[in-house]
Amino acid sequence: RFNSLTQDVEKEKRMSCRPYIMMPYLASILLVATTIMMLSFTTGTLGVTAISGDAAPQKDFSGMKMIFLTSVIFHSYLIGIVAGKISEESVAAGFKHAAILVVIACVAAKVVPLFIAI
């Protein structure tokens, strides 16, 4: 009796947490997209800074882009660990979600700039 009650409580808890499993994935995609948009607008603004009448010298923002995208991918990895803890109640399961989220973040980092001129 106690065992079946415990199983019912565990099942109910898993069912109540199910909608929250997709949130880390959406958060990771939004994090990558907003970071790339912010980089796009920032580099566009900094690229315009020149004395009036003179052409603005081309600046290299690759270092800044690399720092931001690396931090976004690392953050997606940590979000994946949390997603595994939420969904399957173990940090070990988080590595599966972390790997998926890192791949999603890398793909989003390649796809989003196609829609936004950086």
Short mmCIF file of C-alpha atoms in Angstrom, two decimals:
data_model
loop_
_atom_site.label_atom_id
_atom_site.label_comp_id
_atom_site.label_asym_id
_atom_site.label_seq_id
_atom_site.Cartn_x
_atom_site.Cartn_y
_atom_site.Cartn_z
CA ARG A 1 0.00 0.00 0.00
CA PHE A 2 2.73 2.47 0.95
CA ASN A 3 4.76 1.51 -2.13
CA SER A 4 1.84 2.11 -4.51
CA LEU A 5 1.10 5.43 -2.81
CA THR A 6 4.74 6.46 -3.23
CA GLN A 7 4.67 5.44 -6.90
CA ASP A 8 1.49 7.44 -7.44
CA VAL A 9 3.04 10.52 -5.86
CA GLU A 10 6.18 10.12 -8.01
CA LYS A 11 4.08 9.68 -11.15
CA GLU A 12 2.00 12.76 -10.33
CA LYS A 13 5.15 14.79 -9.71
CA ARG A 14 6.63 13.72 -13.07
CA MET A 15 3.39 14.61 -14.84
CA SER A 16 3.28 18.04 -13.19
CA CYS A 17 6.90 18.76 -14.21
CA ARG A 18 6.44 17.63 -17.83
CA PRO A 19 5.50 21.10 -19.20
CA TYR A 20 8.68 22.55 -17.70
CA ILE A 21 10.96 20.26 -19.73
CA MET A 22 10.66 22.36 -22.90
CA MET A 23 11.41 25.64 -21.12
CA PRO A 24 15.22 25.18 -21.00
CA TYR A 25 15.27 24.42 -24.73
CA LEU A 26 13.31 27.55 -25.57
CA ALA A 27 15.43 29.56 -23.14
CA SER A 28 18.62 28.37 -24.82
CA ILE A 29 17.39 29.31 -28.30
CA LEU A 30 16.22 32.71 -27.06
CA LEU A 31 19.52 33.27 -25.28
CA VAL A 32 21.49 32.60 -28.46
CA ALA A 33 19.15 34.69 -30.63
CA THR A 34 19.10 37.70 -28.31
CA THR A 35 22.87 37.59 -27.81
CA ILE A 36 23.46 37.53 -31.55
CA MET A 37 20.97 40.37 -32.06
CA MET A 38 22.70 42.39 -29.35
CA LEU A 39 26.07 41.73 -30.99
CA SER A 40 24.65 42.74 -34.35
CA PHE A 41 23.27 46.03 -33.09
CA THR A 42 26.38 46.78 -31.01
CA THR A 43 28.84 46.07 -33.81
CA GLY A 44 26.67 48.05 -36.21
CA THR A 45 26.67 51.01 -33.86
CA LEU A 46 30.38 50.82 -33.11
CA GLY A 47 31.18 50.44 -36.80
CA VAL A 48 29.55 53.81 -37.57
CA THR A 49 31.69 55.79 -35.15
CA ALA A 50 33.87 57.96 -37.34
CA ILE A 51 34.56 61.63 -37.80
CA SER A 52 31.91 63.11 -40.06
CA GLY A 53 32.97 63.08 -43.68
CA ASP A 54 35.54 60.32 -43.18
CA ALA A 55 34.88 56.67 -43.86
CA ALA A 56 34.75 54.58 -40.72
CA PRO A 57 37.67 52.17 -40.48
CA GLN A 58 36.63 48.53 -40.46
CA LYS A 59 36.89 47.14 -36.93
CA ASP A 60 37.43 43.52 -35.98
CA PHE A 61 34.74 42.26 -33.60
CA SER A 62 35.56 38.56 -33.92
CA GLY A 63 37.05 38.41 -30.42
CA MET A 64 33.96 39.94 -28.88
CA LYS A 65 31.71 37.57 -30.84
CA MET A 66 33.77 34.56 -29.76
CA ILE A 67 33.58 35.54 -26.08
CA PHE A 68 29.82 36.04 -26.15
CA LEU A 69 29.06 32.89 -28.16
CA THR A 70 31.35 30.76 -25.98
CA SER A 71 29.61 32.01 -22.85
CA VAL A 72 26.19 31.36 -24.41
CA ILE A 73 27.17 27.78 -25.29
CA PHE A 74 28.52 27.21 -21.76
CA HIS A 75 25.31 28.65 -20.31
CA SER A 76 23.29 26.31 -22.53
CA TYR A 77 25.32 23.41 -21.14
CA LEU A 78 24.42 24.43 -17.59
CA ILE A 79 20.77 24.84 -18.57
CA GLY A 80 20.90 21.25 -19.88
CA ILE A 81 22.15 19.94 -16.54
CA VAL A 82 19.24 21.70 -14.83
CA ALA A 83 16.80 20.32 -17.43
CA GLY A 84 17.97 16.79 -16.67
CA LYS A 85 17.55 17.39 -12.96
CA ILE A 86 14.01 18.65 -13.55
CA SER A 87 12.92 15.94 -15.97
CA GLU A 88 14.54 12.79 -14.62
CA GLU A 89 15.64 13.91 -11.15
CA SER A 90 19.31 13.13 -11.68
CA VAL A 91 22.29 15.18 -12.70
CA ALA A 92 23.52 12.26 -14.82
CA ALA A 93 20.44 12.63 -17.02
CA GLY A 94 21.35 16.28 -17.36
CA PHE A 95 24.38 15.41 -19.47
CA LYS A 96 22.06 14.10 -22.19
CA HIS A 97 20.05 17.33 -22.14
CA ALA A 98 23.27 19.36 -21.93
CA ALA A 99 24.66 17.70 -25.06
CA ILE A 100 21.41 18.32 -26.93
CA LEU A 101 21.31 21.96 -25.82
CA VAL A 102 24.93 22.57 -26.80
CA VAL A 103 24.17 21.23 -30.28
CA ILE A 104 21.04 23.40 -30.47
CA ALA A 105 23.03 26.45 -29.33
CA CYS A 106 25.76 25.83 -31.91
CA VAL A 107 23.20 25.35 -34.69
CA ALA A 108 21.31 28.47 -33.59
CA ALA A 109 24.59 30.41 -33.53
CA LYS A 110 25.10 29.46 -37.18
CA VAL A 111 21.48 29.91 -38.33
CA VAL A 112 20.42 33.14 -36.58
CA PRO A 113 23.07 35.32 -38.30
CA LEU A 114 21.57 34.28 -41.64
CA PHE A 115 18.46 36.23 -40.69
CA ILE A 116 20.33 39.14 -39.08
CA ALA A 117 23.23 40.92 -40.74
CA ILE A 118 26.19 41.00 -38.37
#
